[in-house]
């Protein structure tokens, strides 16, 4: 155990060293943009953000980061809407009624579990962190009552590392717990002797720093089901406390990486994101805070300028209120009181410059995209095509970021929660035909649908043009598979698979319709035949007559129609 403790501490030091180049910028972002996010002081220091709010003189960046986080939340993971559904990735398997019913049931189980846990609160915090610092992290732990519990992290309290493919697979977290909380989580038996004595002495609220290390387990018995042989190792230890008998608090493991780590943008050789809206606008925010502070100072000097008084007025009562009167002896040839210097500033120019900086900050957080549809007065003056092109332009700006979040955040999140619920027996058994098949995730959120709409607009225009040409040349539509077009459009617009018919069902419906049409034609023919018979009247209808042969033919047709 002592070796494990020393190994974790050494790795922590190494990971902190790798994170250090980003730390200064994160601190600046927290200081000037959003003091409530980021933890960079001693982990045992509580409420460290409350005094840092004094640095905020203009809340434009604060509100812009809120809009970005809420836009990502409602655009990608809206709790009130279906933002994903499960598929097998095989069109043939997806058309099976049993498979479709099972996939729908599993999706509903996930949605209901997400609603009763703190997942959506954690996701909103995570989107805020990503917009500010370019990185987000959530640890998803198993929970006996709710299924699982999410622990949202903030920049400065954790370090990560990636595998050879650039995918995060390691996270070390530094946080604090009171002695009472440590006992609740790990039990008295896990405490070193010195802390046990402190606990028994009644000092239960004293804070201690804890390191939680989660990383791939290098050596394990793959045949063992013990949590100490699981693919990922989990180690808790007291950073500044521990003895030879109890060097760590707990060692266990995970079946899969329990943390969801997403980055706004990271190149192949970088562990952390080197770009985020918060980083982009940091210089503008500093300028804005400085201008607002200086504007306030200028207004103070204009409204309440420093004044010079005769020296003999030093001990006199001076009334500085508007309309106040003071009686002092002024020097010969001088005013009794005069302004020492005149501060003349054009506030309109300053307001214009401030507005330009504020607009740059809003643009950096993509506020215009998320609020684009709320500006109805402007949209009403634009054509539908112009609105669609503007919408497309805005979405293309976030396309790579959304794709990265789908791969690094949403897919691992669904995989992790599915694994937990499946292990707890809350997922029904899969149909036999898809046993062992990896499930795919299709995203149907507002932003995902909007991106797919951009992709499908070309197909839609081509079909519309084809329909126009078909008015003059009907066989022109033979070049298009309209059934395939219907499937593609439904998928890109997020239509629930439950309401779509399979290819076999469509074929059966068309066959039934064709039979009904055939029967209707035969019935019409029978009616016409009856009219002809009525007109024949008393014409001889023997087998050797033409009338008799006509009657026999119509009877045969009627018999075939009844079969």
XYZ file of C-alpha atoms in Angstrom:
563
model
C 0.000 0.000 0.000
C 2.899 2.371 0.701
C 4.114 1.824 -2.835
C 0.664 2.658 -4.203
C 0.563 5.866 -2.173
C 3.975 6.994 -3.368
C 3.143 6.066 -6.948
C -0.038 8.155 -6.882
C 1.687 11.158 -5.279
C 4.505 11.064 -7.845
C 2.010 10.840 -10.709
C 0.048 13.752 -9.235
C 3.166 15.926 -9.215
C 3.885 14.971 -12.830
C 0.334 15.722 -13.974
C 0.298 19.074 -12.169
C 3.525 20.010 -13.921
C 1.955 19.198 -17.298
C -1.100 21.318 -16.415
C 0.859 24.354 -15.163
C 1.193 26.155 -18.545
C -2.611 26.459 -18.713
C -3.156 27.375 -15.091
C -2.238 31.072 -15.291
C -4.701 31.655 -18.130
C -7.438 29.793 -16.264
C -6.840 31.973 -13.221
C -7.156 35.104 -15.378
C -10.399 33.811 -16.905
C -11.808 33.096 -13.471
C -10.721 36.494 -12.164
C -12.106 38.656 -14.955
C -14.963 36.567 -16.412
C -16.549 34.358 -13.767
C -15.065 34.198 -10.255
C -17.432 31.417 -9.143
C -15.759 28.936 -11.515
C -12.281 27.590 -11.029
C -10.519 26.476 -7.873
C -6.891 27.527 -7.686
C -6.146 28.137 -4.003
C -5.747 25.653 -1.197
C -8.409 22.935 -1.609
C -9.356 23.371 2.053
C -10.193 27.042 1.476
C -13.964 27.505 1.286
C -15.920 30.234 -0.517
C -12.777 31.653 -2.088
C -14.761 33.262 -4.931
C -16.805 35.653 -2.812
C -14.132 38.367 -2.634
C -13.109 38.000 -6.294
C -16.424 39.381 -7.519
C -15.081 42.827 -6.663
C -13.029 42.696 -9.883
C -16.159 42.605 -12.074
C -17.186 46.105 -13.250
C -19.096 44.938 -16.342
C -21.054 41.677 -16.507
C -21.181 41.348 -20.307
C -18.825 38.351 -20.337
C -20.681 36.787 -17.413
C -24.022 36.974 -19.202
C -22.508 35.895 -22.529
C -20.996 32.763 -20.949
C -24.407 32.036 -19.409
C -26.079 32.258 -22.817
C -23.476 29.951 -24.352
C -23.898 27.358 -21.583
C -27.690 27.511 -21.742
C -27.557 27.392 -25.533
C -25.434 24.223 -25.471
C -27.676 22.764 -22.781
C -30.922 23.379 -24.657
C -29.320 22.729 -28.043
C -27.574 19.428 -27.210
C -29.013 17.956 -23.986
C -32.418 19.537 -23.441
C -34.134 17.677 -20.541
C -37.563 18.413 -22.006
C -36.856 16.841 -25.392
C -35.508 13.627 -26.841
C -31.901 14.387 -27.732
C -30.753 10.895 -28.724
C -32.006 7.446 -29.626
C -30.260 4.086 -29.846
C -29.756 1.999 -32.980
C -27.850 -1.146 -33.882
C -26.179 0.539 -36.844
C -27.687 -2.092 -39.137
C -30.806 -1.095 -41.139
C -31.910 -4.729 -41.328
C -31.712 -5.245 -37.560
C -33.299 -1.865 -36.821
C -36.388 -2.880 -38.828
C -37.078 -5.817 -36.519
C -40.136 -5.092 -34.374
C -38.598 -6.714 -31.293
C -35.315 -4.844 -31.726
C -37.051 -1.501 -32.232
C -39.215 -2.065 -29.157
C -36.173 -2.996 -27.039
C -34.156 0.007 -28.217
C -37.102 2.290 -27.450
C -37.557 0.785 -23.976
C -33.858 1.193 -23.144
C -33.881 4.809 -24.326
C -36.860 5.557 -22.089
C -35.146 3.922 -19.100
C -32.107 6.133 -19.662
C -34.245 9.273 -19.993
C -36.183 8.521 -16.796
C -32.973 7.836 -14.873
C -31.386 11.039 -16.160
C -34.420 13.011 -14.967
C -34.265 11.736 -11.394
C -30.506 12.142 -10.963
C -28.337 15.262 -11.005
C -27.090 14.595 -14.540
C -28.658 17.653 -16.145
C -27.399 19.980 -13.399
C -23.921 18.538 -13.906
C -24.170 18.987 -17.688
C -25.107 22.670 -17.381
C -22.072 23.240 -15.173
C -19.941 21.279 -17.630
C -21.034 23.357 -20.643
C -20.208 26.502 -18.674
C -16.743 25.159 -17.855
C -16.090 24.229 -21.483
C -17.005 27.699 -22.711
C -14.754 29.378 -20.152
C -11.705 27.131 -19.785
C -12.026 24.889 -22.845
C -12.340 21.714 -20.782
C -15.042 19.970 -18.764
C -15.053 16.902 -16.535
C -17.771 14.898 -14.787
C -17.169 11.781 -12.689
C -20.142 9.381 -12.770
C -20.255 7.142 -9.695
C -22.637 4.297 -9.007
C -25.395 5.084 -6.482
C -27.591 2.525 -4.752
C -30.614 4.848 -4.497
C -30.702 6.684 -7.833
C -28.578 4.445 -10.031
C -25.684 6.866 -10.360
C -24.472 10.238 -9.121
C -22.581 12.863 -11.119
C -19.694 14.883 -9.668
C -19.074 17.995 -11.818
C -15.511 19.289 -11.546
C -14.124 22.769 -12.054
C -10.838 23.875 -13.598
C -7.896 23.826 -11.231
C -9.009 20.927 -9.049
C -8.119 18.091 -11.436
C -5.555 16.908 -13.969
C -6.001 14.560 -16.922
C -3.898 12.405 -19.190
C -4.602 10.788 -22.572
C -3.853 7.470 -24.207
C -1.916 6.997 -27.431
C -5.003 7.965 -29.472
C -5.413 11.272 -27.682
C -8.481 10.104 -25.721
C -8.601 11.058 -22.011
C -8.228 7.921 -19.885
C -6.786 9.267 -16.620
C -8.058 11.836 -14.132
C -6.589 12.912 -10.783
C -8.735 15.069 -8.541
C -7.728 17.119 -5.492
C -10.534 18.123 -3.132
C -11.309 18.545 0.561
C -13.624 16.782 3.000
C -14.277 17.318 6.663
C -13.218 14.566 9.028
C -16.869 13.685 9.575
C -17.391 13.320 5.807
C -14.280 11.168 5.497
C -15.637 8.789 8.151
C -19.024 8.679 6.411
C -17.425 7.793 3.082
C -14.603 5.470 4.123
C -15.341 4.442 7.732
C -13.327 4.907 10.929
C -11.127 1.929 10.159
C -9.634 3.741 7.146
C -8.330 6.656 9.241
C -4.661 6.908 10.190
C -4.158 6.781 13.938
C -3.543 10.541 14.308
C -6.797 11.396 12.481
C -8.678 8.762 14.453
C -7.596 10.459 17.650
C -8.630 13.848 16.248
C -12.025 12.461 15.288
C -12.573 10.920 18.684
C -11.516 14.211 20.220
C -14.512 15.930 18.645
C -12.782 17.896 15.854
C -15.040 16.448 13.184
C -15.341 19.532 10.965
C -11.641 20.033 10.284
C -10.889 19.909 6.557
C -8.342 17.600 4.945
C -7.070 17.416 1.367
C -7.782 14.187 -0.535
C -6.451 12.963 -3.865
C -8.595 10.632 -5.956
C -6.655 8.902 -8.732
C -8.445 7.126 -11.607
C -6.211 5.528 -14.244
C -5.853 2.347 -16.322
C -4.691 -0.603 -14.246
C -1.419 -1.864 -15.642
C -1.330 -5.248 -13.887
C -4.472 -7.249 -13.200
C -5.960 -10.728 -13.313
C -8.466 -10.630 -16.174
C -10.196 -13.749 -14.794
C -10.890 -12.141 -11.434
C -14.117 -10.235 -10.769
C -12.620 -8.346 -7.826
C -12.808 -4.553 -8.048
C -9.045 -4.522 -7.567
C -8.669 -6.335 -10.884
C -10.974 -4.131 -12.911
C -9.573 -2.320 -15.988
C -9.450 1.074 -14.224
C -7.865 1.610 -10.825
C -9.336 3.966 -8.220
C -7.248 5.154 -5.251
C -8.224 7.593 -2.498
C -5.570 8.952 -0.165
C -5.017 11.801 2.271
C -2.491 14.144 0.711
C -0.817 15.343 3.901
C -1.761 12.573 6.288
C -1.155 8.875 6.395
C 0.990 6.379 8.241
C 2.729 3.146 7.393
C -0.237 1.060 8.562
C -2.887 2.999 6.598
C -1.200 4.906 3.758
C -4.374 5.101 1.607
C -8.084 5.389 2.327
C -9.369 2.993 -0.326
C -8.372 1.143 -3.470
C -11.019 -0.189 -5.837
C -11.761 -0.126 -9.561
C -14.154 0.527 -12.439
C -15.298 -1.604 -15.367
C -14.860 1.400 -17.673
C -13.469 4.924 -17.419
C -15.990 6.644 -15.099
C -15.155 10.220 -16.069
C -16.537 12.199 -18.988
C -13.870 14.636 -20.213
C -14.580 17.008 -23.079
C -12.424 19.667 -24.702
C -13.400 22.649 -26.809
C -10.457 22.162 -29.124
C -7.243 20.206 -28.645
C -4.612 19.318 -31.208
C -3.156 15.835 -31.322
C -0.160 16.632 -29.121
C -2.042 18.651 -26.484
C -3.751 17.169 -23.445
C -5.780 20.270 -22.620
C -7.687 22.571 -24.918
C -5.615 25.468 -26.218
C -8.697 27.420 -27.323
C -12.085 28.361 -25.893
C -14.451 31.329 -26.065
C -13.184 32.425 -22.653
C -9.603 32.427 -23.890
C -10.520 34.262 -27.089
C -12.289 37.130 -25.323
C -9.985 37.406 -22.298
C -8.137 40.434 -23.712
C -11.409 42.167 -24.587
C -12.779 41.478 -21.124
C -9.722 43.002 -19.473
C -10.065 46.063 -21.684
C -13.769 46.331 -20.887
C -13.274 46.051 -17.130
C -10.538 48.705 -17.277
C -12.670 51.064 -19.389
C -15.678 50.730 -17.124
C -13.564 51.410 -14.063
C -11.909 54.410 -15.689
C -15.279 55.702 -16.903
C -16.526 55.614 -13.339
C -13.433 57.477 -12.170
C -13.886 60.095 -14.901
C -17.523 60.653 -13.953
C -16.495 61.028 -10.309
C -13.941 63.694 -11.255
C -16.497 65.500 -13.394
C -19.243 65.434 -10.754
C -17.076 65.796 -7.694
C -13.729 67.316 -8.770
C -10.918 68.059 -6.308
C -11.001 71.691 -5.179
C -8.492 74.135 -3.725
C -9.337 76.281 -0.684
C -7.432 79.046 1.091
C -5.259 77.795 3.862
C -7.264 79.720 6.473
C -10.315 77.583 5.565
C -8.598 74.514 6.921
C -10.484 74.542 10.210
C -13.726 76.001 8.829
C -16.898 74.071 8.229
C -17.209 73.494 4.486
C -20.601 72.548 3.081
C -20.022 70.507 -0.103
C -23.672 69.611 -0.663
C -25.541 71.121 -3.666
C -26.617 74.682 -2.693
C -24.496 74.582 0.452
C -23.003 77.778 1.882
C -19.580 78.197 3.489
C -17.965 81.365 4.843
C -14.250 81.598 4.322
C -11.714 84.372 3.748
C -10.276 84.063 0.249
C -6.846 85.371 -0.750
C -6.798 88.693 -2.592
C -7.537 88.265 -6.287
C -8.479 84.601 -5.932
C -11.760 82.760 -5.688
C -12.606 81.363 -2.245
C -12.693 77.876 -3.788
C -11.623 76.663 -7.214
C -11.348 73.386 -9.126
C -7.756 72.156 -9.167
C -8.029 70.534 -12.606
C -10.718 70.056 -15.175
C -11.556 66.537 -16.341
C -13.261 66.854 -19.713
C -14.088 63.523 -21.323
C -16.446 62.726 -24.170
C -18.644 60.052 -22.624
C -20.379 59.329 -25.939
C -17.090 58.292 -27.543
C -16.288 56.157 -24.526
C -19.725 54.517 -24.619
C -19.279 53.747 -28.329
C -15.897 52.128 -27.733
C -17.309 50.182 -24.787
C -20.172 48.948 -26.957
C -17.751 47.697 -29.614
C -15.813 45.753 -26.981
C -19.023 44.295 -25.557
C -20.109 43.175 -29.036
C -16.755 41.457 -29.590
C -17.230 39.569 -26.330
C -20.753 38.495 -27.285
C -19.519 37.351 -30.691
C -16.721 35.363 -29.040
C -19.312 33.421 -27.024
C -21.538 32.926 -30.129
C -24.362 34.803 -28.449
C -25.668 35.969 -31.826
C -26.204 32.374 -32.950
C -28.086 31.248 -29.854
C -30.253 34.374 -29.817
C -30.636 34.608 -33.586
C -34.194 33.292 -33.733
C -35.329 35.540 -30.861
C -34.834 38.664 -32.970
C -38.125 38.334 -34.815
C -38.236 41.946 -35.998
C -35.043 41.452 -38.001
C -36.034 38.008 -39.280
C -39.400 39.266 -40.503
C -37.577 41.537 -42.951
C -35.599 38.625 -44.408
C -36.665 35.951 -46.859
C -36.877 32.336 -45.752
C -33.844 31.524 -47.898
C -31.810 34.311 -46.304
C -32.758 33.117 -42.815
C -31.765 29.536 -43.700
C -28.415 30.676 -45.113
C -27.717 32.787 -42.029
C -28.617 29.866 -39.774
C -26.342 27.594 -41.797
C -23.456 30.054 -41.536
C -23.739 30.235 -37.753
C -23.967 26.453 -37.333
C -20.910 25.840 -39.477
C -18.888 27.917 -37.008
C -19.682 25.458 -34.185
C -19.689 22.290 -36.299
C -16.258 20.924 -35.257
C -16.896 21.741 -31.590
C -20.271 19.985 -31.567
C -18.756 16.940 -33.266
C -16.022 16.788 -30.632
C -18.563 17.062 -27.798
C -20.626 14.252 -29.331
C -17.565 11.984 -29.343
C -15.921 13.033 -26.066
C -18.924 13.879 -23.879
C -22.283 12.519 -24.981
C -21.264 9.086 -26.262
C -19.087 8.231 -23.196
C -21.839 9.581 -20.927
C -24.478 7.312 -22.473
C -22.085 4.332 -22.468
C -21.192 4.860 -18.803
C -24.769 5.256 -17.585
C -25.949 2.309 -19.710
C -23.200 0.141 -18.184
C -24.192 1.123 -14.629
C -27.901 0.476 -15.171
C -27.193 -2.793 -16.968
C -24.981 -3.976 -14.110
C -27.786 -3.135 -11.666
C -30.256 -5.209 -13.695
C -32.364 -2.254 -14.827
C -31.839 -2.893 -18.559
C -34.061 -5.659 -19.989
C -32.355 -8.525 -21.852
C -31.630 -7.736 -25.485
C -33.298 -9.731 -28.278
C -31.325 -12.737 -29.381
C -30.560 -11.336 -32.834
C -28.567 -8.400 -31.426
C -26.774 -10.177 -28.589
C -23.162 -8.956 -28.601
C -23.888 -6.110 -31.037
C -22.464 -2.691 -30.192
C -25.139 -0.023 -30.053
C -24.931 3.237 -31.972
C -26.185 6.597 -30.752
C -28.071 8.962 -33.046
C -28.368 12.527 -31.758
C -31.657 14.335 -32.273
C -31.080 17.531 -30.288
C -31.868 20.944 -31.744
C -28.279 21.610 -32.800
C -27.848 18.099 -34.228
C -31.048 18.399 -36.212
C -30.052 21.847 -37.416
C -26.719 20.530 -38.655
C -28.437 17.654 -40.442
C -30.949 20.077 -41.934
C -28.050 21.967 -43.456
C -26.774 18.722 -44.978
C -30.194 17.641 -46.294
C -31.159 20.987 -47.829
C -29.361 20.069 -51.065
C -31.302 16.782 -51.312
C -34.564 18.612 -50.689
C -33.856 21.139 -53.412
C -32.985 18.358 -55.867
C -36.278 16.546 -55.170
C -38.268 19.764 -55.562
C -36.656 20.412 -58.933
C -37.310 16.814 -59.968
C -41.007 17.139 -59.103
C -41.244 20.242 -61.275
C -39.587 18.479 -64.221
C -41.844 15.444 -63.720
C -44.851 17.583 -64.599
C -43.569 17.624 -68.167
C -41.624 14.340 -68.159
C -43.186 11.899 -65.617
C -40.540 9.198 -66.035
C -37.873 11.644 -64.806
C -38.709 10.600 -61.203
C -37.443 7.109 -62.005
C -33.955 8.506 -61.306
C -34.790 9.003 -57.609
C -35.486 6.532 -54.805
C -38.181 8.454 -52.904
C -38.450 5.769 -50.219
C -34.760 6.185 -49.421
C -35.202 9.947 -49.451
C -38.029 9.653 -46.890
C -35.800 7.581 -44.584
C -32.886 10.010 -44.853
C -35.033 13.091 -44.262
C -36.761 11.473 -41.266
C -33.403 10.584 -39.748
C -31.910 14.039 -40.234
C -35.003 15.738 -38.818
C -35.007 13.564 -35.723
C -38.277 11.735 -36.403
C -38.791 9.001 -33.799
C -38.076 5.554 -35.306
C -41.144 4.231 -33.490
C -43.543 5.994 -35.873
C -41.714 4.927 -39.041
C -42.775 1.761 -40.838
C -40.234 -0.825 -41.879
C -39.598 -1.697 -45.523
C -41.564 -4.954 -45.124
C -44.538 -3.091 -43.636
C -44.495 -0.560 -46.466
C -44.341 -3.367 -49.040
C -47.284 -5.153 -47.366
C -49.375 -1.979 -47.350
C -48.644 -1.353 -51.019
C -49.503 -4.940 -51.914
C -52.802 -4.678 -50.047
C -53.573 -1.371 -51.779
C -52.823 -2.919 -55.175
C -55.168 -5.820 -54.428
C -57.903 -3.426 -53.347
C -57.461 -1.428 -56.535
C -57.611 -4.627 -58.584
C -60.782 -5.728 -56.834
C -62.323 -2.288 -57.406
C -61.542 -2.546 -61.129
C -63.062 -6.008 -61.276
C -66.154 -4.805 -59.444
C -66.479 -2.000 -61.955
C -66.177 -4.471 -64.794
C -68.875 -6.649 -63.220
C -71.173 -3.643 -62.951
C -70.635 -2.827 -66.595
C -71.298 -6.473 -67.494
C -74.559 -6.411 -65.585
C -75.625 -3.365 -67.556
C -74.801 -5.129 -70.791
C -76.831 -8.172 -69.749
C -79.777 -5.962 -68.957
C -79.561 -4.492 -72.428
C -79.391 -7.918 -74.046
C -82.942 -8.556 -72.896
C -84.389 -11.612 -74.603
C -81.586 -12.206 -77.008
C -80.840 -15.978 -77.143
C -77.902 -16.846 -74.926
C -77.252 -20.439 -75.748
C -73.753 -21.880 -75.891
C -73.673 -21.606 -79.598
C -74.626 -17.944 -79.762
C -72.326 -14.921 -79.481
C -74.425 -13.542 -76.631
C -74.091 -16.842 -74.756
C -70.311 -16.799 -75.108
C -70.179 -13.173 -73.837
C -72.285 -14.071 -70.811
C -70.075 -17.089 -70.034
C -66.934 -14.915 -70.249
C -68.342 -12.348 -67.830
C -69.315 -15.102 -65.382
C -65.782 -16.474 -65.506
C -64.361 -13.001 -64.775
C -66.724 -12.593 -61.845
C -65.663 -15.975 -60.458
C -61.969 -15.015 -60.642
C -62.705 -11.732 -58.823
C -64.338 -13.638 -55.950
C -61.275 -15.865 -55.458
